[in-house]
Amino acid sequence: MAVKQKKSVSDKPKNRDQKVLRRTAGLNVVISIAVATALLIIVNVISDEKNYRCDMETLGRYGLSDSSEKILEQINQPVRLTSIYTSTKPDRKPQEYLPRLRDMMDEIARQKDNVTLVNVTSDRAKAEVLGRLRRVLDEAASDQRAIIKGIQVLDGEQGSQYDSLVRQWSEYPSGGWLEQFGLPKDTESVMRANKKQLRETTTKLRQDLSASLPDYPDMVRRVEITLAEIQARLTRVSSRLRNLSAVPERAKKHRQELLSAAATVKSALAKASVCIGRANSPLPQDSLKVLKSFAVDIRAAADSAQLAATKLEQFAGKSPVRSARSWRLERISLPWLYRGISRSINNIADQAEGLVRPTVKVADRQRFVTDARRVIPQYLAGVEKIQIAVNALLDELTKLDKHTQKIFARAKQDNYLQAQIKPLAQLLEQAAGVKPLPEHLNELIKKINQDNIVLIEIGDKTGVVGFDEVWPLKAGQQASPGDKDGQGKRAFHGDSALCAKMLNMTSEPFAEVVLTFFEDIPERYSPHQQQQPMVGPIPSPFLQTVRDRLEKANLEVTEWNIAKQPNPAKASEGCPQVLLILPPPEPTPMPPRMPRRRPQWSGAEVEKVRKIISGGTPAIFLTGYLWPRPIRGRIMPAHYGFGDYLRNDWGIDVRTDLRVIRAKPDDSGKFKLKVSQWQYMSLSTFTDHVIGKPLQARRMYWYNVCPITAVSDSKTGAIIKDILAVHKGRNEMWGISDIRAFFEKLEREEPLEADTDSGDLIPPFAVAVEANKQVGSEQARIVVLAVGESFTDHYLQNPIYNIGADGTPVREPPPAADVDLLINSVYHLSGKDEYIGAGPSIIEPIGQIASGTMLGVKIIFGLAWPALMFAVGIVVMIVRKR
């Protein structure tokens, strides 16, 4: 039997102490949670306000590059960055592209305190920004707006004037003197055309002015075209009237002379007709005597007809007489009719003179007389018709009606249509003197209406960075309006795109790139000209893309044509020069005894370049594989004009006779060449040289590459460093020497391999190098890029067509990244290594979290998880209390 024990008095204090401890522990949990929550909120608020940040990611994808930080450091003016991402296109949705861009803009704002960020995501907000920019543009374009206002005023004033002139000329009397020249109808058409063109231009201008940012330069250009065309038409009418007013007096002055010449032709031909006899009369007994006399008479008639034609031409001169209706007879001008008769009867005279020889039979002479009697009357009738036409012409030209006399009176005073021409000329002169808009405003006008842009405002300058500059297509991708996975096809380039634009807006050019070439291109070249343009393998007109990229990289581009200028222009103070030297054309063999009309490349031109480089001006040599050419029936390797200079002065052997290829191994241990690799050879094995290191992760393509090697035992003292090299062991790459034999193997589909016995070159070799040496007191520096043809417009602007792994065709973006090698070389040679960059890395970025998923994350980790922890604490407190 159990005995129930009674609690002792001593147990009660112990129980009370346990309850107190449990309450204290529970209270500590509550306080800890509250303090932790409050501390978390306070830290986040302070960090957000003060921009305290610790960058824990290691790939460098979400931070600013060193070159961007350097650019931002030197900007002392306030910067306003406005992202205008309002596109509705499926492949450019703001919710996909804007978050990453805003992160980058936040990074820039954290780096600089004077950066203001604005995010525009609605049409209303965009309209406010455009309104502010419109006011800035209108203020800068006051001259252009004055021209536009001027033509609008002109339209209001001259429109009614043209209507009045149309009425005046439509009332010109039928049969009036000017009608024979077609002037009344022509003038009516001119006045109607002037009014129509003036009205159409002003209407189009009003439409253009309604745009958010009107293209004022283009509008002024169209105004100038309209004014010039209207002025030309009015001037032509006024000039015709002035010239026609002198015709009657001129016709009176030459009347007698012309009528006399026409009468002489008729009488001379009539005399010849009488000499030869009528058609039905008996044949002459002495045909020889008749033919001798006839030959003289018919020759005189031919000469008189030729003389009459000449006198008519001299009378017409440059006057409007040729446009008169009576100047023609049966659609042929009177001088041409006289000349036609002169040629025909001259032939008859030649035949008659040939028949007077003693050996000619009498029957032949009699036959000629019979034929001449039938033909000569026909020519005589024609001459009579021409004589009547000449007389009618002179009558019409000398008889003026009163209406025409009044018009001529004004035309002679040189004031006809001047009321219309003078205002046009004044406005044209004013338009010609308009000061061009700043370049940054021209860019703003052209880019502001693009989809998804970033507007940069620094001081009084504005710049626009387009969507494709911030988000360029990745290699192997192409844009399509229907793409749903747009972001997956694009790489983020915001860091370099925004900072490079800010650099271009705030800094003077880092250096002057002097495009150096030896060319002779006719100003108005036509493929049908006998003299072809003299250019090298890389013509300077084909480098427009390179020029644009260099200018965007804050570099000034000038030219030095060695064929026409003895020296380059002097460099600006504080702006170093860098020569960008193109391969010169080979001397053209000239035919014997033919004077040399064109300059020829020679050692003198090399000496000019040597002198400048030795003086401390750095240079970049662009070259590549040079195709062999036939000379006197033999195929000879082409000669590189700077090859000897680089070899002898620098110890650099540029093997322009070898073409580098990259093949693909096959099962036999040999190689096959993909067609695409011939045109687009991928090579990115850059060394750690400052020029090439940032490009190591880039996929780059090259064309017509040649190898570069160092001259053994060279004593030039030059230090040569590889930039882009093909290392030893890269057996799939080599330099081929016999291009014809190589193509024959390709046609036979034979495996390929390097044949060193035939002159092929296997690695190691370089395709881009830098060299420097001491020349007197100066440090001479050069870069040689044996990938020169990869910088032409055709190569940089056309997409790359390749075959994917599954055999389907793939279109990749143009190899525009090639120009980065050239830009980095210029930066290095001009002492701006800190600005050398490479654009986006090929590492895949972390994907943006979808908005729905992000909401779930916030609910779980921002609300549910803390609530759960709070609940657990309460449960623990209750359990411990029990």
mmCIF file with all atom_site columns, C-alpha atoms in Angstrom, residues 151-326:
data_model
loop_
_atom_site.group_PDB
_atom_site.id
_atom_site.type_symbol
_atom_site.label_atom_id
_atom_site.label_alt_id
_atom_site.label_comp_id
_atom_site.label_asym_id
_atom_site.label_entity_id
_atom_site.label_seq_id
_atom_site.pdbx_PDB_ins_code
_atom_site.Cartn_x
_atom_site.Cartn_y
_atom_site.Cartn_z
_atom_site.occupancy
_atom_site.B_iso_or_equiv
_atom_site.pdbx_formal_charge
_atom_site.auth_seq_id
_atom_site.auth_comp_id
_atom_site.auth_asym_id
_atom_site.auth_atom_id
_atom_site.pdbx_PDB_model_num
ATOM 1   C CA . ILE A 1 151 ? 11.105 79.823 -95.189  1.00 0.00 ? 151 ILE A CA 1
ATOM 2   C CA . GLN A 1 152 ? 7.705  79.681 -93.497  1.00 0.00 ? 152 GLN A CA 1
ATOM 3   C CA . VAL A 1 153 ? 7.425  83.460 -93.884  1.00 0.00 ? 153 VAL A CA 1
ATOM 4   C CA . LEU A 1 154 ? 8.639  83.140 -97.468  1.00 0.00 ? 154 LEU A CA 1
ATOM 5   C CA . ASP A 1 155 ? 5.932  80.584 -98.185  1.00 0.00 ? 155 ASP A CA 1
ATOM 6   C CA . GLY A 1 156 ? 3.271  82.982 -96.937  1.00 0.00 ? 156 GLY A CA 1
ATOM 7   C CA . GLU A 1 157 ? 4.627  85.882 -98.979  1.00 0.00 ? 157 GLU A CA 1
ATOM 8   C CA . GLN A 1 158 ? 5.599  84.208 -102.243 1.00 0.00 ? 158 GLN A CA 1
ATOM 9   C CA . GLY A 1 159 ? 2.736  81.745 -102.532 1.00 0.00 ? 159 GLY A CA 1
ATOM 10  C CA . SER A 1 160 ? 0.338  84.455 -103.704 1.00 0.00 ? 160 SER A CA 1
ATOM 11  C CA . GLN A 1 161 ? 3.053  85.986 -105.894 1.00 0.00 ? 161 GLN A CA 1
ATOM 12  C CA . TYR A 1 162 ? 3.468  82.724 -107.784 1.00 0.00 ? 162 TYR A CA 1
ATOM 13  C CA . ASP A 1 163 ? -0.317 82.551 -108.274 1.00 0.00 ? 163 ASP A CA 1
ATOM 14  C CA . SER A 1 164 ? -0.243 86.051 -109.751 1.00 0.00 ? 164 SER A CA 1
ATOM 15  C CA . LEU A 1 165 ? 2.639  85.154 -112.084 1.00 0.00 ? 165 LEU A CA 1
ATOM 16  C CA . VAL A 1 166 ? 0.777  82.048 -113.249 1.00 0.00 ? 166 VAL A CA 1
ATOM 17  C CA . ARG A 1 167 ? -2.244 84.192 -114.134 1.00 0.00 ? 167 ARG A CA 1
ATOM 18  C CA . GLN A 1 168 ? -0.083 86.711 -115.985 1.00 0.00 ? 168 GLN A CA 1
ATOM 19  C CA . TRP A 1 169 ? 1.585  84.086 -118.131 1.00 0.00 ? 169 TRP A CA 1
ATOM 20  C CA . SER A 1 170 ? -1.643 82.185 -118.755 1.00 0.00 ? 170 SER A CA 1
ATOM 21  C CA . GLU A 1 171 ? -3.049 85.446 -120.190 1.00 0.00 ? 171 GLU A CA 1
ATOM 22  C CA . TYR A 1 172 ? -0.145 85.822 -122.605 1.00 0.00 ? 172 TYR A CA 1
ATOM 23  C CA . PRO A 1 173 ? -1.692 86.242 -126.087 1.00 0.00 ? 173 PRO A CA 1
ATOM 24  C CA . SER A 1 174 ? -1.868 83.215 -128.310 1.00 0.00 ? 174 SER A CA 1
ATOM 25  C CA . GLY A 1 175 ? 0.608  83.580 -131.143 1.00 0.00 ? 175 GLY A CA 1
ATOM 26  C CA . GLY A 1 176 ? 2.755  85.986 -129.158 1.00 0.00 ? 176 GLY A CA 1
ATOM 27  C CA . TRP A 1 177 ? 6.442  86.262 -129.974 1.00 0.00 ? 177 TRP A CA 1
ATOM 28  C CA . LEU A 1 178 ? 7.586  84.219 -126.964 1.00 0.00 ? 178 LEU A CA 1
ATOM 29  C CA . GLU A 1 179 ? 5.380  81.270 -127.836 1.00 0.00 ? 179 GLU A CA 1
ATOM 30  C CA . GLN A 1 180 ? 7.782  80.150 -130.546 1.00 0.00 ? 180 GLN A CA 1
ATOM 31  C CA . PHE A 1 181 ? 10.282 79.463 -127.720 1.00 0.00 ? 181 PHE A CA 1
ATOM 32  C CA . GLY A 1 182 ? 7.730  77.758 -125.460 1.00 0.00 ? 182 GLY A CA 1
ATOM 33  C CA . LEU A 1 183 ? 8.519  80.240 -122.706 1.00 0.00 ? 183 LEU A CA 1
ATOM 34  C CA . PRO A 1 184 ? 4.982  81.112 -121.498 1.00 0.00 ? 184 PRO A CA 1
ATOM 35  C CA . LYS A 1 185 ? 4.038  77.505 -120.760 1.00 0.00 ? 185 LYS A CA 1
ATOM 36  C CA . ASP A 1 186 ? 7.460  76.778 -119.266 1.00 0.00 ? 186 ASP A CA 1
ATOM 37  C CA . THR A 1 187 ? 7.210  79.803 -116.996 1.00 0.00 ? 187 THR A CA 1
ATOM 38  C CA . GLU A 1 188 ? 3.737  78.795 -115.854 1.00 0.00 ? 188 GLU A CA 1
ATOM 39  C CA . SER A 1 189 ? 5.099  75.353 -114.950 1.00 0.00 ? 189 SER A CA 1
ATOM 40  C CA . VAL A 1 190 ? 8.021  76.907 -113.070 1.00 0.00 ? 190 VAL A CA 1
ATOM 41  C CA . MET A 1 191 ? 5.776  79.114 -110.961 1.00 0.00 ? 191 MET A CA 1
ATOM 42  C CA . ARG A 1 192 ? 3.465  76.244 -110.107 1.00 0.00 ? 192 ARG A CA 1
ATOM 43  C CA . ALA A 1 193 ? 6.422  74.013 -109.244 1.00 0.00 ? 193 ALA A CA 1
ATOM 44  C CA . ASN A 1 194 ? 7.914  76.726 -107.021 1.00 0.00 ? 194 ASN A CA 1
ATOM 45  C CA . LYS A 1 195 ? 4.719  77.177 -105.051 1.00 0.00 ? 195 LYS A CA 1
ATOM 46  C CA . LYS A 1 196 ? 4.209  73.430 -104.717 1.00 0.00 ? 196 LYS A CA 1
ATOM 47  C CA . GLN A 1 197 ? 7.765  72.767 -103.534 1.00 0.00 ? 197 GLN A CA 1
ATOM 48  C CA . LEU A 1 198 ? 7.679  75.681 -101.102 1.00 0.00 ? 198 LEU A CA 1
ATOM 49  C CA . ARG A 1 199 ? 4.382  74.482 -99.652  1.00 0.00 ? 199 ARG A CA 1
ATOM 50  C CA . GLU A 1 200 ? 5.494  70.832 -99.403  1.00 0.00 ? 200 GLU A CA 1
ATOM 51  C CA . THR A 1 201 ? 8.716  71.838 -97.663  1.00 0.00 ? 201 THR A CA 1
ATOM 52  C CA . THR A 1 202 ? 7.016  74.011 -95.062  1.00 0.00 ? 202 THR A CA 1
ATOM 53  C CA . THR A 1 203 ? 4.385  71.339 -94.437  1.00 0.00 ? 203 THR A CA 1
ATOM 54  C CA . LYS A 1 204 ? 7.081  68.730 -93.841  1.00 0.00 ? 204 LYS A CA 1
ATOM 55  C CA . LEU A 1 205 ? 8.931  71.153 -91.573  1.00 0.00 ? 205 LEU A CA 1
ATOM 56  C CA . ARG A 1 206 ? 5.816  71.655 -89.459  1.00 0.00 ? 206 ARG A CA 1
ATOM 57  C CA . GLN A 1 207 ? 5.505  67.895 -89.093  1.00 0.00 ? 207 GLN A CA 1
ATOM 58  C CA . ASP A 1 208 ? 9.171  67.582 -88.124  1.00 0.00 ? 208 ASP A CA 1
ATOM 59  C CA . LEU A 1 209 ? 8.836  70.373 -85.565  1.00 0.00 ? 209 LEU A CA 1
ATOM 60  C CA . SER A 1 210 ? 6.221  68.316 -83.758  1.00 0.00 ? 210 SER A CA 1
ATOM 61  C CA . ALA A 1 211 ? 8.824  65.626 -83.011  1.00 0.00 ? 211 ALA A CA 1
ATOM 62  C CA . SER A 1 212 ? 10.171 65.350 -79.493  1.00 0.00 ? 212 SER A CA 1
ATOM 63  C CA . LEU A 1 213 ? 13.613 66.484 -80.651  1.00 0.00 ? 213 LEU A CA 1
ATOM 64  C CA . PRO A 1 214 ? 13.526 67.899 -84.200  1.00 0.00 ? 214 PRO A CA 1
ATOM 65  C CA . ASP A 1 215 ? 16.471 67.181 -86.462  1.00 0.00 ? 215 ASP A CA 1
ATOM 66  C CA . TYR A 1 216 ? 17.293 70.835 -87.056  1.00 0.00 ? 216 TYR A CA 1
ATOM 67  C CA . PRO A 1 217 ? 20.446 70.233 -89.174  1.00 0.00 ? 217 PRO A CA 1
ATOM 68  C CA . ASP A 1 218 ? 18.529 67.982 -91.556  1.00 0.00 ? 218 ASP A CA 1
ATOM 69  C CA . MET A 1 219 ? 15.655 70.462 -91.712  1.00 0.00 ? 219 MET A CA 1
ATOM 70  C CA . VAL A 1 220 ? 18.043 73.302 -92.614  1.00 0.00 ? 220 VAL A CA 1
ATOM 71  C CA . ARG A 1 221 ? 19.611 71.080 -95.263  1.00 0.00 ? 221 ARG A CA 1
ATOM 72  C CA . ARG A 1 222 ? 16.207 70.497 -96.854  1.00 0.00 ? 222 ARG A CA 1
ATOM 73  C CA . VAL A 1 223 ? 15.460 74.214 -96.675  1.00 0.00 ? 223 VAL A CA 1
ATOM 74  C CA . GLU A 1 224 ? 18.698 74.931 -98.522  1.00 0.00 ? 224 GLU A CA 1
ATOM 75  C CA . ILE A 1 225 ? 17.861 72.379 -101.210 1.00 0.00 ? 225 ILE A CA 1
ATOM 76  C CA . THR A 1 226 ? 14.391 73.871 -101.706 1.00 0.00 ? 226 THR A CA 1
ATOM 77  C CA . LEU A 1 227 ? 15.655 77.447 -101.837 1.00 0.00 ? 227 LEU A CA 1
ATOM 78  C CA . ALA A 1 228 ? 18.460 76.572 -104.232 1.00 0.00 ? 228 ALA A CA 1
ATOM 79  C CA . GLU A 1 229 ? 16.149 74.701 -106.625 1.00 0.00 ? 229 GLU A CA 1
ATOM 80  C CA . ILE A 1 230 ? 13.525 77.467 -106.641 1.00 0.00 ? 230 ILE A CA 1
ATOM 81  C CA . GLN A 1 231 ? 16.198 80.121 -107.111 1.00 0.00 ? 231 GLN A CA 1
ATOM 82  C CA . ALA A 1 232 ? 17.744 78.166 -109.989 1.00 0.00 ? 232 ALA A CA 1
ATOM 83  C CA . ARG A 1 233 ? 14.394 77.884 -111.780 1.00 0.00 ? 233 ARG A CA 1
ATOM 84  C CA . LEU A 1 234 ? 13.598 81.578 -111.373 1.00 0.00 ? 234 LEU A CA 1
ATOM 85  C CA . THR A 1 235 ? 17.093 82.591 -112.444 1.00 0.00 ? 235 THR A CA 1
ATOM 86  C CA . ARG A 1 236 ? 16.788 80.396 -115.517 1.00 0.00 ? 236 ARG A CA 1
ATOM 87  C CA . VAL A 1 237 ? 13.497 82.076 -116.512 1.00 0.00 ? 237 VAL A CA 1
ATOM 88  C CA . SER A 1 238 ? 14.945 85.545 -115.905 1.00 0.00 ? 238 SER A CA 1
ATOM 89  C CA . SER A 1 239 ? 18.084 84.707 -117.858 1.00 0.00 ? 239 SER A CA 1
ATOM 90  C CA . ARG A 1 240 ? 16.100 83.303 -120.776 1.00 0.00 ? 240 ARG A CA 1
ATOM 91  C CA . LEU A 1 241 ? 14.022 86.467 -120.956 1.00 0.00 ? 241 LEU A CA 1
ATOM 92  C CA . ARG A 1 242 ? 17.101 88.643 -120.820 1.00 0.00 ? 242 ARG A CA 1
ATOM 93  C CA . ASN A 1 243 ? 18.778 86.644 -123.584 1.00 0.00 ? 243 ASN A CA 1
ATOM 94  C CA . LEU A 1 244 ? 15.627 86.563 -125.701 1.00 0.00 ? 244 LEU A CA 1
ATOM 95  C CA . SER A 1 245 ? 15.270 90.340 -125.456 1.00 0.00 ? 245 SER A CA 1
ATOM 96  C CA . ALA A 1 246 ? 18.504 90.671 -127.449 1.00 0.00 ? 246 ALA A CA 1
ATOM 97  C CA . VAL A 1 247 ? 17.375 88.302 -130.215 1.00 0.00 ? 247 VAL A CA 1
ATOM 98  C CA . PRO A 1 248 ? 15.274 90.742 -132.340 1.00 0.00 ? 248 PRO A CA 1
ATOM 99  C CA . GLU A 1 249 ? 18.107 93.249 -132.624 1.00 0.00 ? 249 GLU A CA 1
ATOM 100 C CA . ARG A 1 250 ? 20.556 90.476 -133.395 1.00 0.00 ? 250 ARG A CA 1
ATOM 101 C CA . ALA A 1 251 ? 18.246 89.085 -136.095 1.00 0.00 ? 251 ALA A CA 1
ATOM 102 C CA . LYS A 1 252 ? 17.957 92.504 -137.721 1.00 0.00 ? 252 LYS A CA 1
ATOM 103 C CA . LYS A 1 253 ? 21.720 92.870 -137.704 1.00 0.00 ? 253 LYS A CA 1
ATOM 104 C CA . HIS A 1 254 ? 22.376 89.514 -139.425 1.00 0.00 ? 254 HIS A CA 1
ATOM 105 C CA . ARG A 1 255 ? 19.282 89.396 -141.600 1.00 0.00 ? 255 ARG A CA 1
ATOM 106 C CA . GLN A 1 256 ? 20.858 90.567 -144.846 1.00 0.00 ? 256 GLN A CA 1
ATOM 107 C CA . GLU A 1 257 ? 23.918 88.358 -144.380 1.00 0.00 ? 257 GLU A CA 1
ATOM 108 C CA . LEU A 1 258 ? 21.876 85.214 -143.779 1.00 0.00 ? 258 LEU A CA 1
ATOM 109 C CA . LEU A 1 259 ? 19.423 85.862 -146.611 1.00 0.00 ? 259 LEU A CA 1
ATOM 110 C CA . SER A 1 260 ? 22.331 86.512 -148.964 1.00 0.00 ? 260 SER A CA 1
ATOM 111 C CA . ALA A 1 261 ? 24.003 83.229 -147.941 1.00 0.00 ? 261 ALA A CA 1
ATOM 112 C CA . ALA A 1 262 ? 20.772 81.308 -148.547 1.00 0.00 ? 262 ALA A CA 1
ATOM 113 C CA . ALA A 1 263 ? 20.310 82.960 -151.950 1.00 0.00 ? 263 ALA A CA 1
ATOM 114 C CA . THR A 1 264 ? 23.910 82.101 -152.916 1.00 0.00 ? 264 THR A CA 1
ATOM 115 C CA . VAL A 1 265 ? 23.316 78.436 -152.194 1.00 0.00 ? 265 VAL A CA 1
ATOM 116 C CA . LYS A 1 266 ? 20.223 78.443 -154.344 1.00 0.00 ? 266 LYS A CA 1
ATOM 117 C CA . SER A 1 267 ? 21.863 80.276 -157.269 1.00 0.00 ? 267 SER A CA 1
ATOM 118 C CA . ALA A 1 268 ? 24.990 78.073 -157.183 1.00 0.00 ? 268 ALA A CA 1
ATOM 119 C CA . LEU A 1 269 ? 22.934 74.913 -157.225 1.00 0.00 ? 269 LEU A CA 1
ATOM 120 C CA . ALA A 1 270 ? 20.688 76.322 -159.950 1.00 0.00 ? 270 ALA A CA 1
ATOM 121 C CA . LYS A 1 271 ? 23.755 77.048 -162.046 1.00 0.00 ? 271 LYS A CA 1
ATOM 122 C CA . ALA A 1 272 ? 24.946 73.478 -161.647 1.00 0.00 ? 272 ALA A CA 1
ATOM 123 C CA . SER A 1 273 ? 21.484 72.270 -162.602 1.00 0.00 ? 273 SER A CA 1
ATOM 124 C CA . VAL A 1 274 ? 21.529 74.344 -165.797 1.00 0.00 ? 274 VAL A CA 1
ATOM 125 C CA . CYS A 1 275 ? 24.994 73.028 -166.604 1.00 0.00 ? 275 CYS A CA 1
ATOM 126 C CA . ILE A 1 276 ? 24.005 69.381 -166.344 1.00 0.00 ? 276 ILE A CA 1
ATOM 127 C CA . GLY A 1 277 ? 20.698 69.938 -168.178 1.00 0.00 ? 277 GLY A CA 1
ATOM 128 C CA . ARG A 1 278 ? 17.147 68.884 -167.699 1.00 0.00 ? 278 ARG A CA 1
ATOM 129 C CA . ALA A 1 279 ? 16.048 65.327 -167.231 1.00 0.00 ? 279 ALA A CA 1
ATOM 130 C CA . ASN A 1 280 ? 14.244 64.959 -170.574 1.00 0.00 ? 280 ASN A CA 1
ATOM 131 C CA . SER A 1 281 ? 16.726 66.909 -172.717 1.00 0.00 ? 281 SER A CA 1
ATOM 132 C CA . PRO A 1 282 ? 19.107 65.076 -175.124 1.00 0.00 ? 282 PRO A CA 1
ATOM 133 C CA . LEU A 1 283 ? 22.447 63.946 -173.741 1.00 0.00 ? 283 LEU A CA 1
ATOM 134 C CA . PRO A 1 284 ? 25.353 66.275 -174.529 1.00 0.00 ? 284 PRO A CA 1
ATOM 135 C CA . GLN A 1 285 ? 27.648 65.399 -177.408 1.00 0.00 ? 285 GLN A CA 1
ATOM 136 C CA . ASP A 1 286 ? 30.748 66.433 -175.457 1.00 0.00 ? 286 ASP A CA 1
ATOM 137 C CA . SER A 1 287 ? 30.040 64.851 -172.064 1.00 0.00 ? 287 SER A CA 1
ATOM 138 C CA . LEU A 1 288 ? 33.624 65.399 -170.918 1.00 0.00 ? 288 LEU A CA 1
ATOM 139 C CA . LYS A 1 289 ? 33.348 69.162 -171.275 1.00 0.00 ? 289 LYS A CA 1
ATOM 140 C CA . VAL A 1 290 ? 29.967 69.213 -169.531 1.00 0.00 ? 290 VAL A CA 1
ATOM 141 C CA . LEU A 1 291 ? 31.267 67.161 -166.615 1.00 0.00 ? 291 LEU A CA 1
ATOM 142 C CA . LYS A 1 292 ? 34.289 69.410 -166.115 1.00 0.00 ? 292 LYS A CA 1
ATOM 143 C CA . SER A 1 293 ? 32.075 72.484 -165.887 1.00 0.00 ? 293 SER A CA 1
ATOM 144 C CA . PHE A 1 294 ? 29.517 70.674 -163.745 1.00 0.00 ? 294 PHE A CA 1
ATOM 145 C CA . ALA A 1 295 ? 32.146 69.506 -161.267 1.00 0.00 ? 295 ALA A CA 1
ATOM 146 C CA . VAL A 1 296 ? 33.232 73.103 -160.673 1.00 0.00 ? 296 VAL A CA 1
ATOM 147 C CA . ASP A 1 297 ? 29.663 74.394 -160.295 1.00 0.00 ? 297 ASP A CA 1
ATOM 148 C CA . ILE A 1 298 ? 28.476 71.612 -157.975 1.00 0.00 ? 298 ILE A CA 1
ATOM 149 C CA . ARG A 1 299 ? 31.567 71.995 -155.788 1.00 0.00 ? 299 ARG A CA 1
ATOM 150 C CA . ALA A 1 300 ? 30.853 75.696 -155.467 1.00 0.00 ? 300 ALA A CA 1
ATOM 151 C CA . ALA A 1 301 ? 27.265 74.902 -154.463 1.00 0.00 ? 301 ALA A CA 1
ATOM 152 C CA . ALA A 1 302 ? 28.516 72.491 -151.781 1.00 0.00 ? 302 ALA A CA 1
ATOM 153 C CA . ASP A 1 303 ? 30.891 75.115 -150.405 1.00 0.00 ? 303 ASP A CA 1
ATOM 154 C CA . SER A 1 304 ? 28.161 77.754 -150.334 1.00 0.00 ? 304 SER A CA 1
ATOM 155 C CA . ALA A 1 305 ? 25.830 75.377 -148.452 1.00 0.00 ? 305 ALA A CA 1
ATOM 156 C CA . GLN A 1 306 ? 28.568 74.728 -145.901 1.00 0.00 ? 306 GLN A CA 1
ATOM 157 C CA . LEU A 1 307 ? 29.157 78.472 -145.548 1.00 0.00 ? 307 LEU A CA 1
ATOM 158 C CA . ALA A 1 308 ? 25.425 79.133 -145.032 1.00 0.00 ? 308 ALA A CA 1
ATOM 159 C CA . ALA A 1 309 ? 25.334 76.519 -142.264 1.00 0.00 ? 309 ALA A CA 1
ATOM 160 C CA . THR A 1 310 ? 28.333 78.149 -140.577 1.00 0.00 ? 310 THR A CA 1
ATOM 161 C CA . LYS A 1 311 ? 26.751 81.610 -140.731 1.00 0.00 ? 311 LYS A CA 1
ATOM 162 C CA . LEU A 1 312 ? 23.542 80.303 -139.189 1.00 0.00 ? 312 LEU A CA 1
ATOM 163 C CA . GLU A 1 313 ? 25.488 78.652 -136.362 1.00 0.00 ? 313 GLU A CA 1
ATOM 164 C CA . GLN A 1 314 ? 27.428 81.845 -135.740 1.00 0.00 ? 314 GLN A CA 1
ATOM 165 C CA . PHE A 1 315 ? 24.214 83.836 -135.696 1.00 0.00 ? 315 PHE A CA 1
ATOM 166 C CA . ALA A 1 316 ? 22.621 81.514 -133.137 1.00 0.00 ? 316 ALA A CA 1
ATOM 167 C CA . GLY A 1 317 ? 25.748 81.325 -130.978 1.00 0.00 ? 317 GLY A CA 1
ATOM 168 C CA . LYS A 1 318 ? 24.724 80.772 -127.359 1.00 0.00 ? 318 LYS A CA 1
ATOM 169 C CA . SER A 1 319 ? 21.497 82.698 -127.732 1.00 0.00 ? 319 SER A CA 1
ATOM 170 C CA . PRO A 1 320 ? 18.028 81.111 -127.342 1.00 0.00 ? 320 PRO A CA 1
ATOM 171 C CA . VAL A 1 321 ? 17.532 81.149 -131.130 1.00 0.00 ? 321 VAL A CA 1
ATOM 172 C CA . ARG A 1 322 ? 18.117 77.410 -131.249 1.00 0.00 ? 322 ARG A CA 1
ATOM 173 C CA . SER A 1 323 ? 14.978 76.843 -129.182 1.00 0.00 ? 323 SER A CA 1
ATOM 174 C CA . ALA A 1 324 ? 12.740 78.714 -131.641 1.00 0.00 ? 324 ALA A CA 1
ATOM 175 C CA . ARG A 1 325 ? 10.211 76.626 -133.555 1.00 0.00 ? 325 ARG A CA 1
ATOM 176 C CA . SER A 1 326 ? 11.277 78.096 -136.903 1.00 0.00 ? 326 SER A CA 1
#
